[in-house]
């Protein structure tokens, strides 16, 4: 490997890390350096600033790889062994110095560190743990740390990582076992899920100890997350949503991230020639949101998908798609319906429903009252009844989709 300076390594390894999603830093513990000792903070467990790339991807923290060299040859990965990309590798000390330097310049509020696998899984994990250990113990860094764990690393190393990091994550990679075997034959779904189970157990054990003993150490207080690649195999949106729901239930994940497959240089012939639309990734995030905050089941989301392809529509959001398929559940009386029914009304969010439930204790709500709580009253009107509104004509309309779907707009050719 050619000798590179730190600036050159940073250019290579920060670019290689852009495919890792880590858009949330919530859920960590409050940690400050106001006492004059240490460096950094996770004030109230949030506050990481995010930037967004032109393609919509979130860029947050100092997001880098320890190295983009890897002994694995996963077809979809730009850093795979057979990939013809420029390689670089940081030492643990270089990552620590970069993090401290960037933090002192107010560029970042934390570190996201992932890595290709060099030598062995244990050796790579040891290097990542050393970065976190040095930041916490040598430099008393109190900012946010997110470590991507290595699938086959020794559980003891993963446990040590969790003692220093706020969040741990391990990529499940693909939604189906068959897809993983085909595109990442050196990885095992069983080993990945075994590592997730071990992390969950450690989080629960230390949380329980913390209730009994104030001085008990914390383990990954911001929990664990994972990431799935979308569009690299033949998995449908229904497959992806079902897998995500199972991961939430089984391993208590904080987040499942979806990453649309990006064509890479010298791509393997087993990969599709075109990337999936980024809107597909967006619809999956919306579906994820429905399951976590709107009481939708995976079966509900699957029902919103096209019955023949299993794919969610791209031109309308999953909640509207479900409502158009199950017109019999509407209209909902905004003055009498329970919270669960109101949450199913397209255009009404969790905050709007909370405001409706509070306001209707004191008076009957009119359509204008609901309009003040939503971006588009035209989207809401066909699905609810208010004191002065009953959508008789709209309810009987055979084709409601053109009325409530977003209007197509010509993009500006020279927009910034």
mmCIF file of C-alpha atoms in Angstrom:
data_model
loop_
_atom_site.group_PDB
_atom_site.id
_atom_site.type_symbol
_atom_site.label_atom_id
_atom_site.label_comp_id
_atom_site.label_asym_id
_atom_site.label_seq_id
_atom_site.Cartn_x
_atom_site.Cartn_y
_atom_site.Cartn_z
ATOM 1 C CA UNK A 1 0.000 0.000 0.000
ATOM 2 C CA UNK A 2 1.439 3.388 -0.995
ATOM 3 C CA UNK A 3 2.405 5.787 1.741
ATOM 4 C CA UNK A 4 -0.340 8.363 2.132
ATOM 5 C CA UNK A 5 -0.548 11.342 4.438
ATOM 6 C CA UNK A 6 -3.493 11.768 6.794
ATOM 7 C CA UNK A 7 -5.249 14.202 4.466
ATOM 8 C CA UNK A 8 -5.159 11.699 1.596
ATOM 9 C CA UNK A 9 -6.325 8.884 3.844
ATOM 10 C CA UNK A 10 -9.187 11.043 5.070
ATOM 11 C CA UNK A 11 -10.312 11.791 1.522
ATOM 12 C CA UNK A 12 -10.396 8.077 0.676
ATOM 13 C CA UNK A 13 -11.847 6.705 3.892
ATOM 14 C CA UNK A 14 -14.487 9.408 4.408
ATOM 15 C CA UNK A 15 -15.718 8.864 0.847
ATOM 16 C CA UNK A 16 -15.798 5.095 1.399
ATOM 17 C CA UNK A 17 -17.944 5.574 4.514
ATOM 18 C CA UNK A 18 -20.733 7.473 2.739
ATOM 19 C CA UNK A 19 -22.645 4.249 2.111
ATOM 20 C CA UNK A 20 -23.107 3.689 5.855
ATOM 21 C CA UNK A 21 -26.294 5.212 7.256
ATOM 22 C CA UNK A 22 -26.229 6.719 10.722
ATOM 23 C CA UNK A 23 -28.719 9.540 10.722
ATOM 24 C CA UNK A 24 -29.696 9.521 14.376
ATOM 25 C CA UNK A 25 -27.833 10.083 17.591
ATOM 26 C CA UNK A 26 -30.801 10.170 19.925
ATOM 27 C CA UNK A 27 -31.145 7.935 22.927
ATOM 28 C CA UNK A 28 -27.703 8.344 24.418
ATOM 29 C CA UNK A 29 -27.094 9.448 27.977
ATOM 30 C CA UNK A 30 -26.476 13.034 28.995
ATOM 31 C CA UNK A 31 -22.760 13.585 29.252
ATOM 32 C CA UNK A 32 -21.071 16.995 29.494
ATOM 33 C CA UNK A 33 -17.688 18.513 30.227
ATOM 34 C CA UNK A 34 -19.014 21.584 32.049
ATOM 35 C CA UNK A 35 -17.044 20.576 35.105
ATOM 36 C CA UNK A 36 -13.891 21.459 33.206
ATOM 37 C CA UNK A 37 -12.788 17.862 32.910
ATOM 38 C CA UNK A 38 -12.834 16.030 29.641
ATOM 39 C CA UNK A 39 -13.952 17.115 26.186
ATOM 40 C CA UNK A 40 -17.287 17.127 24.366
ATOM 41 C CA UNK A 41 -20.876 16.414 25.317
ATOM 42 C CA UNK A 42 -24.013 14.496 24.432
ATOM 43 C CA UNK A 43 -26.288 17.108 25.932
ATOM 44 C CA UNK A 44 -29.614 15.436 26.724
ATOM 45 C CA UNK A 45 -28.687 12.571 24.446
ATOM 46 C CA UNK A 46 -29.141 14.570 21.242
ATOM 47 C CA UNK A 47 -27.803 17.516 19.363
ATOM 48 C CA UNK A 48 -25.677 15.986 16.669
ATOM 49 C CA UNK A 49 -25.719 18.306 13.676
ATOM 50 C CA UNK A 50 -26.438 16.725 10.316
ATOM 51 C CA UNK A 51 -25.682 17.755 6.782
ATOM 52 C CA UNK A 52 -27.214 16.285 3.645
ATOM 53 C CA UNK A 53 -25.506 15.356 0.438
ATOM 54 C CA UNK A 54 -27.060 16.439 -2.889
ATOM 55 C CA UNK A 55 -28.576 12.971 -3.326
ATOM 56 C CA UNK A 56 -30.332 13.254 0.022
ATOM 57 C CA UNK A 57 -28.008 11.101 2.072
ATOM 58 C CA UNK A 58 -27.305 12.212 5.578
ATOM 59 C CA UNK A 59 -23.753 13.146 6.460
ATOM 60 C CA UNK A 60 -23.230 13.362 10.167
ATOM 61 C CA UNK A 61 -20.477 13.058 12.716
ATOM 62 C CA UNK A 62 -16.936 12.335 11.577
ATOM 63 C CA UNK A 63 -17.955 9.358 9.494
ATOM 64 C CA UNK A 64 -14.943 7.350 8.356
ATOM 65 C CA UNK A 65 -13.640 3.843 7.875
ATOM 66 C CA UNK A 66 -10.600 2.596 9.727
ATOM 67 C CA UNK A 67 -9.624 1.006 6.419
ATOM 68 C CA UNK A 68 -11.265 0.220 3.099
ATOM 69 C CA UNK A 69 -9.169 -2.928 2.658
ATOM 70 C CA UNK A 70 -11.166 -6.103 3.242
ATOM 71 C CA UNK A 71 -10.619 -9.829 3.124
ATOM 72 C CA UNK A 72 -14.286 -10.397 2.164
ATOM 73 C CA UNK A 73 -15.597 -10.188 -1.382
ATOM 74 C CA UNK A 74 -19.242 -9.106 -1.002
ATOM 75 C CA UNK A 75 -20.536 -8.355 -4.508
ATOM 76 C CA UNK A 76 -22.359 -5.127 -3.603
ATOM 77 C CA UNK A 77 -19.499 -3.556 -1.634
ATOM 78 C CA UNK A 78 -17.132 -1.063 -3.214
ATOM 79 C CA UNK A 79 -14.478 -2.075 -0.674
ATOM 80 C CA UNK A 80 -14.615 -5.788 -1.479
ATOM 81 C CA UNK A 81 -11.373 -7.672 -1.964
ATOM 82 C CA UNK A 82 -11.638 -7.748 -5.772
ATOM 83 C CA UNK A 83 -12.619 -4.087 -6.129
ATOM 84 C CA UNK A 84 -10.219 -1.862 -8.018
ATOM 85 C CA UNK A 85 -10.250 1.129 -5.673
ATOM 86 C CA UNK A 86 -7.486 3.047 -3.994
ATOM 87 C CA UNK A 87 -6.847 1.607 -0.539
ATOM 88 C CA UNK A 88 -5.931 3.391 2.659
ATOM 89 C CA UNK A 89 -5.735 2.634 6.344
ATOM 90 C CA UNK A 90 -5.740 4.759 9.459
ATOM 91 C CA UNK A 91 -3.951 3.789 12.615
ATOM 92 C CA UNK A 92 -6.009 3.945 15.787
ATOM 93 C CA UNK A 93 -3.963 6.920 16.949
ATOM 94 C CA UNK A 94 -4.635 8.817 13.707
ATOM 95 C CA UNK A 95 -8.399 8.374 14.119
ATOM 96 C CA UNK A 96 -8.192 9.588 17.710
ATOM 97 C CA UNK A 97 -6.172 12.667 16.755
ATOM 98 C CA UNK A 98 -8.526 13.464 13.860
ATOM 99 C CA UNK A 99 -11.589 13.184 16.093
ATOM 100 C CA UNK A 100 -10.144 15.436 18.775
ATOM 101 C CA UNK A 101 -8.883 17.910 16.200
ATOM 102 C CA UNK A 102 -12.215 18.107 14.377
ATOM 103 C CA UNK A 103 -14.125 18.403 17.606
ATOM 104 C CA UNK A 104 -12.013 21.282 18.862
ATOM 105 C CA UNK A 105 -12.676 23.091 15.577
ATOM 106 C CA UNK A 106 -16.415 22.608 16.119
ATOM 107 C CA UNK A 107 -16.712 20.566 12.908
ATOM 108 C CA UNK A 108 -18.260 17.532 14.570
ATOM 109 C CA UNK A 109 -19.909 16.372 17.742
ATOM 110 C CA UNK A 110 -18.989 12.737 17.566
ATOM 111 C CA UNK A 111 -17.479 9.852 15.669
ATOM 112 C CA UNK A 112 -18.955 7.165 13.461
ATOM 113 C CA UNK A 113 -16.375 4.460 12.813
ATOM 114 C CA UNK A 114 -16.699 1.447 10.546
ATOM 115 C CA UNK A 115 -14.103 -0.680 8.821
ATOM 116 C CA UNK A 116 -13.293 -3.258 6.237
ATOM 117 C CA UNK A 117 -11.900 -6.461 7.696
ATOM 118 C CA UNK A 118 -8.123 -6.649 7.757
ATOM 119 C CA UNK A 119 -6.162 -9.661 8.968
ATOM 120 C CA UNK A 120 -9.036 -11.105 10.962
ATOM 121 C CA UNK A 121 -12.322 -10.008 12.478
ATOM 122 C CA UNK A 122 -10.797 -9.944 15.958
ATOM 123 C CA UNK A 123 -7.784 -7.857 14.924
ATOM 124 C CA UNK A 124 -10.024 -5.299 13.200
ATOM 125 C CA UNK A 125 -12.377 -5.138 16.172
ATOM 126 C CA UNK A 126 -9.412 -4.675 18.528
ATOM 127 C CA UNK A 127 -8.297 -1.627 16.536
ATOM 128 C CA UNK A 128 -11.774 -0.086 16.658
ATOM 129 C CA UNK A 129 -12.075 -0.721 20.384
ATOM 130 C CA UNK A 130 -8.675 0.898 20.877
ATOM 131 C CA UNK A 131 -9.928 4.075 19.157
ATOM 132 C CA UNK A 132 -12.946 4.277 21.455
ATOM 133 C CA UNK A 133 -10.888 3.387 24.539
ATOM 134 C CA UNK A 134 -8.279 6.027 23.832
ATOM 135 C CA UNK A 135 -10.933 8.699 23.218
ATOM 136 C CA UNK A 136 -12.736 7.893 26.457
ATOM 137 C CA UNK A 137 -9.826 7.084 28.779
ATOM 138 C CA UNK A 138 -6.816 8.987 27.423
ATOM 139 C CA UNK A 139 -8.652 12.104 26.204
ATOM 140 C CA UNK A 140 -11.831 11.926 28.324
ATOM 141 C CA UNK A 141 -13.910 12.461 25.191
ATOM 142 C CA UNK A 142 -17.581 12.777 26.135
ATOM 143 C CA UNK A 143 -19.040 13.179 22.676
ATOM 144 C CA UNK A 144 -21.057 10.628 20.744
ATOM 145 C CA UNK A 145 -19.402 7.439 19.459
ATOM 146 C CA UNK A 146 -21.065 4.987 17.070
ATOM 147 C CA UNK A 147 -19.106 1.832 16.254
ATOM 148 C CA UNK A 148 -19.958 -0.665 13.533
ATOM 149 C CA UNK A 149 -19.090 -4.035 14.992
ATOM 150 C CA UNK A 150 -17.485 -6.809 12.980
ATOM 151 C CA UNK A 151 -19.805 -9.823 12.503
ATOM 152 C CA UNK A 152 -17.408 -12.604 13.550
ATOM 153 C CA UNK A 153 -15.521 -10.739 16.267
ATOM 154 C CA UNK A 154 -15.085 -12.291 19.701
ATOM 155 C CA UNK A 155 -18.089 -11.441 21.921
ATOM 156 C CA UNK A 156 -15.701 -10.127 24.578
ATOM 157 C CA UNK A 157 -14.374 -7.545 22.109
ATOM 158 C CA UNK A 158 -17.917 -6.507 21.199
ATOM 159 C CA UNK A 159 -18.669 -6.173 24.899
ATOM 160 C CA UNK A 160 -15.646 -3.915 25.367
ATOM 161 C CA UNK A 161 -16.799 -1.817 22.402
ATOM 162 C CA UNK A 162 -20.178 -1.352 24.055
ATOM 163 C CA UNK A 163 -18.556 -0.088 27.250
ATOM 164 C CA UNK A 164 -17.072 2.873 25.326
ATOM 165 C CA UNK A 165 -19.549 3.519 22.503
ATOM 166 C CA UNK A 166 -22.979 5.132 22.680
ATOM 167 C CA UNK A 167 -24.362 2.988 19.908
ATOM 168 C CA UNK A 168 -23.322 -0.298 18.306
ATOM 169 C CA UNK A 169 -24.535 -1.548 14.990
ATOM 170 C CA UNK A 170 -24.039 -4.567 12.827
ATOM 171 C CA UNK A 171 -25.261 -4.706 9.253
ATOM 172 C CA UNK A 172 -27.798 -7.392 8.436
ATOM 173 C CA UNK A 173 -26.882 -6.478 4.840
ATOM 174 C CA UNK A 174 -29.757 -8.071 2.888
ATOM 175 C CA UNK A 175 -33.355 -8.839 3.820
ATOM 176 C CA UNK A 176 -33.327 -12.492 2.839
ATOM 177 C CA UNK A 177 -30.992 -15.343 3.727
ATOM 178 C CA UNK A 178 -30.882 -16.429 0.087
ATOM 179 C CA UNK A 179 -29.829 -12.920 -0.966
ATOM 180 C CA UNK A 180 -27.065 -12.878 1.642
ATOM 181 C CA UNK A 181 -25.757 -16.276 0.513
ATOM 182 C CA UNK A 182 -25.717 -15.143 -3.101
ATOM 183 C CA UNK A 183 -24.179 -11.687 -2.698
ATOM 184 C CA UNK A 184 -22.125 -12.043 0.473
ATOM 185 C CA UNK A 185 -21.250 -15.753 0.678
ATOM 186 C CA UNK A 186 -18.613 -15.221 3.372
ATOM 187 C CA UNK A 187 -21.146 -13.754 5.772
ATOM 188 C CA UNK A 188 -23.662 -15.746 7.757
ATOM 189 C CA UNK A 189 -27.132 -14.636 8.769
ATOM 190 C CA UNK A 190 -26.871 -16.841 11.851
ATOM 191 C CA UNK A 191 -23.628 -15.236 13.021
ATOM 192 C CA UNK A 192 -24.952 -11.735 12.355
ATOM 193 C CA UNK A 193 -28.137 -12.356 14.297
ATOM 194 C CA UNK A 194 -26.171 -14.138 17.027
ATOM 195 C CA UNK A 195 -24.092 -10.973 17.493
ATOM 196 C CA UNK A 196 -27.281 -8.905 17.628
ATOM 197 C CA UNK A 197 -28.708 -11.210 20.280
ATOM 198 C CA UNK A 198 -25.520 -10.908 22.350
ATOM 199 C CA UNK A 199 -25.632 -7.118 22.162
ATOM 200 C CA UNK A 200 -29.283 -7.070 23.169
ATOM 201 C CA UNK A 201 -28.555 -9.294 26.168
ATOM 202 C CA UNK A 202 -25.677 -7.057 27.281
ATOM 203 C CA UNK A 203 -27.833 -3.926 26.952
ATOM 204 C CA UNK A 204 -30.602 -5.485 29.041
ATOM 205 C CA UNK A 205 -28.171 -6.814 31.674
ATOM 206 C CA UNK A 206 -26.432 -3.502 32.200
ATOM 207 C CA UNK A 207 -29.728 -1.584 32.194
ATOM 208 C CA UNK A 208 -30.980 -3.903 34.925
ATOM 209 C CA UNK A 209 -27.748 -3.505 36.913
ATOM 210 C CA UNK A 210 -28.020 0.275 36.559
ATOM 211 C CA UNK A 211 -31.428 0.205 38.247
ATOM 212 C CA UNK A 212 -29.928 -1.572 41.244
ATOM 213 C CA UNK A 213 -26.498 0.035 41.458
ATOM 214 C CA UNK A 214 -25.948 3.655 40.543
ATOM 215 C CA UNK A 215 -22.274 3.058 39.775
ATOM 216 C CA UNK A 216 -22.931 0.168 37.383
ATOM 217 C CA UNK A 217 -21.313 0.821 33.972
ATOM 218 C CA UNK A 218 -23.433 1.557 30.932
ATOM 219 C CA UNK A 219 -23.350 -0.554 27.787
ATOM 220 C CA UNK A 220 -24.245 1.118 24.479
ATOM 221 C CA UNK A 221 -26.834 3.448 26.065
ATOM 222 C CA UNK A 222 -28.106 4.527 22.619
ATOM 223 C CA UNK A 223 -28.844 0.884 21.753
ATOM 224 C CA UNK A 224 -28.072 -0.953 18.558
ATOM 225 C CA UNK A 225 -29.100 -0.455 14.954
ATOM 226 C CA UNK A 226 -28.645 -2.146 11.602
ATOM 227 C CA UNK A 227 -28.708 -1.417 7.895
ATOM 228 C CA UNK A 228 -30.236 -3.192 4.900
ATOM 229 C CA UNK A 229 -29.305 -2.741 1.274
ATOM 230 C CA UNK A 230 -32.283 -2.128 -0.992
ATOM 231 C CA UNK A 231 -32.380 -3.112 -4.632
ATOM 232 C CA UNK A 232 -29.273 -5.306 -4.862
ATOM 233 C CA UNK A 233 -31.338 -8.497 -4.843
ATOM 234 C CA UNK A 234 -34.873 -9.464 -5.768
ATOM 235 C CA UNK A 235 -36.395 -8.860 -2.325
ATOM 236 C CA UNK A 236 -39.672 -6.958 -2.471
ATOM 237 C CA UNK A 237 -40.684 -4.081 -0.241
ATOM 238 C CA UNK A 238 -42.936 -6.547 1.575
ATOM 239 C CA UNK A 239 -39.918 -8.777 2.303
ATOM 240 C CA UNK A 240 -37.922 -5.816 3.577
ATOM 241 C CA UNK A 241 -40.672 -4.458 5.817
ATOM 242 C CA UNK A 242 -41.366 -7.899 7.282
ATOM 243 C CA UNK A 243 -37.673 -8.470 7.981
ATOM 244 C CA UNK A 244 -37.313 -5.046 9.602
ATOM 245 C CA UNK A 245 -40.296 -5.671 11.869
ATOM 246 C CA UNK A 246 -38.858 -9.039 12.952
ATOM 247 C CA UNK A 247 -35.512 -7.380 13.772
ATOM 248 C CA UNK A 248 -37.207 -4.702 15.875
ATOM 249 C CA UNK A 249 -39.188 -7.303 17.801
ATOM 250 C CA UNK A 250 -36.408 -9.853 18.252
ATOM 251 C CA UNK A 251 -33.383 -7.703 18.980
ATOM 252 C CA UNK A 252 -34.898 -4.491 20.343
ATOM 253 C CA UNK A 253 -33.217 -2.367 17.662
ATOM 254 C CA UNK A 254 -33.441 1.399 17.858
ATOM 255 C CA UNK A 255 -33.344 1.842 14.101
ATOM 256 C CA UNK A 256 -33.243 -0.095 10.874
ATOM 257 C CA UNK A 257 -31.639 1.955 8.111
ATOM 258 C CA UNK A 258 -32.334 1.369 4.438
ATOM 259 C CA UNK A 259 -29.685 2.084 1.874
ATOM 260 C CA UNK A 260 -30.523 2.065 -1.831
ATOM 261 C CA UNK A 261 -27.963 0.022 -3.694
ATOM 262 C CA UNK A 262 -25.519 2.215 -5.607
ATOM 263 C CA UNK A 263 -23.777 0.927 -8.728
ATOM 264 C CA UNK A 264 -20.060 0.729 -8.074
ATOM 265 C CA UNK A 265 -17.025 0.747 -10.392
ATOM 266 C CA UNK A 266 -16.189 -2.649 -11.869
ATOM 267 C CA UNK A 267 -19.421 -4.059 -10.470
ATOM 268 C CA UNK A 268 -20.040 -7.793 -10.284
ATOM 269 C CA UNK A 269 -22.191 -9.242 -13.044
ATOM 270 C CA UNK A 270 -24.651 -10.643 -10.493
ATOM 271 C CA UNK A 271 -25.736 -7.109 -9.533
ATOM 272 C CA UNK A 272 -28.491 -5.168 -11.300
ATOM 273 C CA UNK A 273 -27.293 -2.685 -13.891
ATOM 274 C CA UNK A 274 -29.356 0.187 -12.525
ATOM 275 C CA UNK A 275 -29.754 1.550 -9.034
ATOM 276 C CA UNK A 276 -33.260 1.498 -7.514
ATOM 277 C CA UNK A 277 -34.953 4.892 -7.282
ATOM 278 C CA UNK A 278 -34.056 6.768 -4.099
ATOM 279 C CA UNK A 279 -37.805 7.283 -3.653
ATOM 280 C CA UNK A 280 -38.040 3.546 -2.893
ATOM 281 C CA UNK A 281 -35.658 4.048 0.020
ATOM 282 C CA UNK A 282 -37.809 6.987 1.156
ATOM 283 C CA UNK A 283 -41.045 4.935 1.004
ATOM 284 C CA UNK A 284 -39.404 2.229 3.126
ATOM 285 C CA UNK A 285 -38.444 4.813 5.742
ATOM 286 C CA UNK A 286 -42.061 6.034 5.725
ATOM 287 C CA UNK A 287 -43.270 2.445 6.206
ATOM 288 C CA UNK A 288 -40.804 1.993 9.052
ATOM 289 C CA UNK A 289 -42.209 5.161 10.632
ATOM 290 C CA UNK A 290 -45.776 3.856 10.301
ATOM 291 C CA UNK A 291 -44.889 0.648 12.164
ATOM 292 C CA UNK A 292 -43.003 2.399 14.950
ATOM 293 C CA UNK A 293 -45.279 5.365 15.627
ATOM 294 C CA UNK A 294 -48.655 4.788 13.933
ATOM 295 C CA UNK A 295 -49.500 1.272 15.133
ATOM 296 C CA UNK A 296 -49.375 -0.245 11.636
ATOM 297 C CA UNK A 297 -48.456 -3.907 11.498
ATOM 298 C CA UNK A 298 -46.123 -5.347 8.831
ATOM 299 C CA UNK A 299 -49.209 -6.976 7.309
ATOM 300 C CA UNK A 300 -50.833 -3.531 6.964
ATOM 301 C CA UNK A 301 -47.797 -2.187 5.103
ATOM 302 C CA UNK A 302 -47.624 -5.261 2.896
ATOM 303 C CA UNK A 303 -51.323 -4.797 2.128
ATOM 304 C CA UNK A 304 -50.548 -1.278 0.890
ATOM 305 C CA UNK A 305 -48.079 -2.699 -1.633
ATOM 306 C CA UNK A 306 -48.988 -3.851 -5.101
ATOM 307 C CA UNK A 307 -50.414 -7.365 -4.827
ATOM 308 C CA UNK A 308 -48.568 -8.688 -7.888
ATOM 309 C CA UNK A 309 -45.121 -7.121 -7.398
ATOM 310 C CA UNK A 310 -45.010 -6.695 -3.614
ATOM 311 C CA UNK A 311 -43.663 -3.171 -4.121
ATOM 312 C CA UNK A 312 -44.954 0.015 -2.515
ATOM 313 C CA UNK A 313 -46.153 2.728 -4.911
ATOM 314 C CA UNK A 314 -43.579 5.442 -5.519
ATOM 315 C CA UNK A 315 -45.973 8.278 -6.369
ATOM 316 C CA UNK A 316 -47.913 8.231 -3.081
ATOM 317 C CA UNK A 317 -46.876 7.487 0.496
ATOM 318 C CA UNK A 318 -47.682 4.083 2.092
ATOM 319 C CA UNK A 319 -50.265 5.547 4.454
ATOM 320 C CA UNK A 320 -52.276 7.048 1.602
ATOM 321 C CA UNK A 321 -51.861 3.826 -0.391
ATOM 322 C CA UNK A 322 -53.342 1.826 2.503
ATOM 323 C CA UNK A 323 -56.243 4.268 2.904
ATOM 324 C CA UNK A 324 -57.110 4.090 -0.799
ATOM 325 C CA UNK A 325 -57.134 0.289 -0.661
ATOM 326 C CA UNK A 326 -59.264 0.118 2.461
ATOM 327 C CA UNK A 327 -61.847 2.780 1.784
ATOM 328 C CA UNK A 328 -64.286 0.960 4.053
ATOM 329 C CA UNK A 329 -62.340 2.155 7.120
ATOM 330 C CA UNK A 330 -63.192 5.768 6.240
ATOM 331 C CA UNK A 331 -64.455 8.412 6.723
ATOM 332 C CA UNK A 332 -63.426 8.800 10.361
ATOM 333 C CA UNK A 333 -65.339 11.167 12.629
ATOM 334 C CA UNK A 334 -62.760 13.633 13.915
ATOM 335 C CA UNK A 335 -64.988 14.410 16.938
ATOM 336 C CA UNK A 336 -65.577 10.815 18.049
ATOM 337 C CA UNK A 337 -63.031 8.411 16.590
ATOM 338 C CA UNK A 338 -60.374 6.803 18.813
ATOM 339 C CA UNK A 339 -56.724 7.724 18.432
ATOM 340 C CA UNK A 340 -55.960 4.543 16.484
ATOM 341 C CA UNK A 341 -58.495 5.432 13.779
ATOM 342 C CA UNK A 342 -57.341 9.054 13.548
ATOM 343 C CA UNK A 343 -53.734 7.927 13.072
ATOM 344 C CA UNK A 344 -54.839 6.099 9.914
ATOM 345 C CA UNK A 345 -56.126 9.279 8.255
ATOM 346 C CA UNK A 346 -53.669 10.369 5.515
ATOM 347 C CA UNK A 347 -52.283 13.803 6.266
ATOM 348 C CA UNK A 348 -52.728 13.588 10.046
ATOM 349 C CA UNK A 349 -49.518 13.072 11.985
ATOM 350 C CA UNK A 350 -48.981 12.030 15.584
ATOM 351 C CA UNK A 351 -48.823 15.650 16.795
ATOM 352 C CA UNK A 352 -51.971 16.608 14.869
ATOM 353 C CA UNK A 353 -53.892 13.670 16.316
ATOM 354 C CA UNK A 354 -52.729 14.618 19.823
ATOM 355 C CA UNK A 355 -53.923 18.184 19.262
ATOM 356 C CA UNK A 356 -57.307 16.928 17.989
ATOM 357 C CA UNK A 357 -57.796 14.703 21.040
ATOM 358 C CA UNK A 358 -56.979 17.610 23.345
ATOM 359 C CA UNK A 359 -59.113 20.192 21.536
ATOM 360 C CA UNK A 360 -62.242 18.060 21.233
ATOM 361 C CA UNK A 361 -62.560 17.806 25.009
ATOM 362 C CA UNK A 362 -63.785 21.392 24.928
ATOM 363 C CA UNK A 363 -65.629 21.809 21.630
ATOM 364 C CA UNK A 364 -66.709 20.226 18.381
ATOM 365 C CA UNK A 365 -64.096 20.484 15.632
ATOM 366 C CA UNK A 366 -64.819 21.930 12.190
ATOM 367 C CA UNK A 367 -62.906 21.215 8.997
ATOM 368 C CA UNK A 368 -61.097 24.551 9.335
ATOM 369 C CA UNK A 369 -59.785 23.433 12.737
ATOM 370 C CA UNK A 370 -58.296 20.289 11.178
ATOM 371 C CA UNK A 371 -56.908 22.317 8.252
ATOM 372 C CA UNK A 372 -54.763 24.282 10.671
ATOM 373 C CA UNK A 373 -53.106 21.052 11.793
ATOM 374 C CA UNK A 374 -52.199 19.591 8.414
ATOM 375 C CA UNK A 375 -50.213 20.619 5.359
ATOM 376 C CA UNK A 376 -52.927 19.655 2.870
ATOM 377 C CA UNK A 377 -56.594 19.728 3.805
ATOM 378 C CA UNK A 378 -57.390 18.436 0.300
ATOM 379 C CA UNK A 379 -55.634 15.180 1.227
ATOM 380 C CA UNK A 380 -57.522 14.876 4.503
ATOM 381 C CA UNK A 381 -61.061 15.795 3.417
ATOM 382 C CA UNK A 382 -62.073 12.513 1.749
ATOM 383 C CA UNK A 383 -61.185 10.515 4.854
ATOM 384 C CA UNK A 384 -62.829 12.336 7.748
ATOM 385 C CA UNK A 385 -66.056 13.775 9.072
ATOM 386 C CA UNK A 386 -66.069 17.097 10.921
ATOM 387 C CA UNK A 387 -68.833 19.182 12.476
ATOM 388 C CA UNK A 388 -69.464 21.006 9.210
ATOM 389 C CA UNK A 389 -68.089 18.458 6.745
ATOM 390 C CA UNK A 390 -69.168 15.067 5.434
ATOM 391 C CA UNK A 391 -67.425 13.839 2.260
ATOM 392 C CA UNK A 392 -70.471 12.257 0.648
ATOM 393 C CA UNK A 393 -69.486 12.866 -2.977
ATOM 394 C CA UNK A 394 -65.819 12.073 -2.370
ATOM 395 C CA UNK A 395 -66.613 8.855 -0.485
ATOM 396 C CA UNK A 396 -68.717 7.599 -3.359
ATOM 397 C CA UNK A 397 -66.160 8.536 -5.983
ATOM 398 C CA UNK A 398 -64.831 5.414 -7.690
ATOM 399 C CA UNK A 399 -61.378 6.781 -8.446
ATOM 400 C CA UNK A 400 -60.188 8.856 -5.524
ATOM 401 C CA UNK A 401 -56.470 8.614 -6.185
ATOM 402 C CA UNK A 402 -56.220 11.537 -8.677
ATOM 403 C CA UNK A 403 -57.908 13.798 -6.121
ATOM 404 C CA UNK A 404 -55.511 13.129 -3.233
ATOM 405 C CA UNK A 405 -52.236 12.123 -4.923
ATOM 406 C CA UNK A 406 -49.531 14.810 -5.204
ATOM 407 C CA UNK A 407 -49.620 16.584 -8.519
ATOM 408 C CA UNK A 408 -46.718 15.826 -10.841
ATOM 409 C CA UNK A 409 -44.506 18.849 -11.402
ATOM 410 C CA UNK A 410 -41.891 19.557 -14.021
ATOM 411 C CA UNK A 411 -38.448 19.821 -12.430
ATOM 412 C CA UNK A 412 -36.439 22.934 -13.144
ATOM 413 C CA UNK A 413 -33.628 22.100 -15.513
ATOM 414 C CA UNK A 414 -31.250 24.665 -14.045
ATOM 415 C CA UNK A 415 -32.269 24.452 -10.394
ATOM 416 C CA UNK A 416 -29.396 24.560 -7.918
#
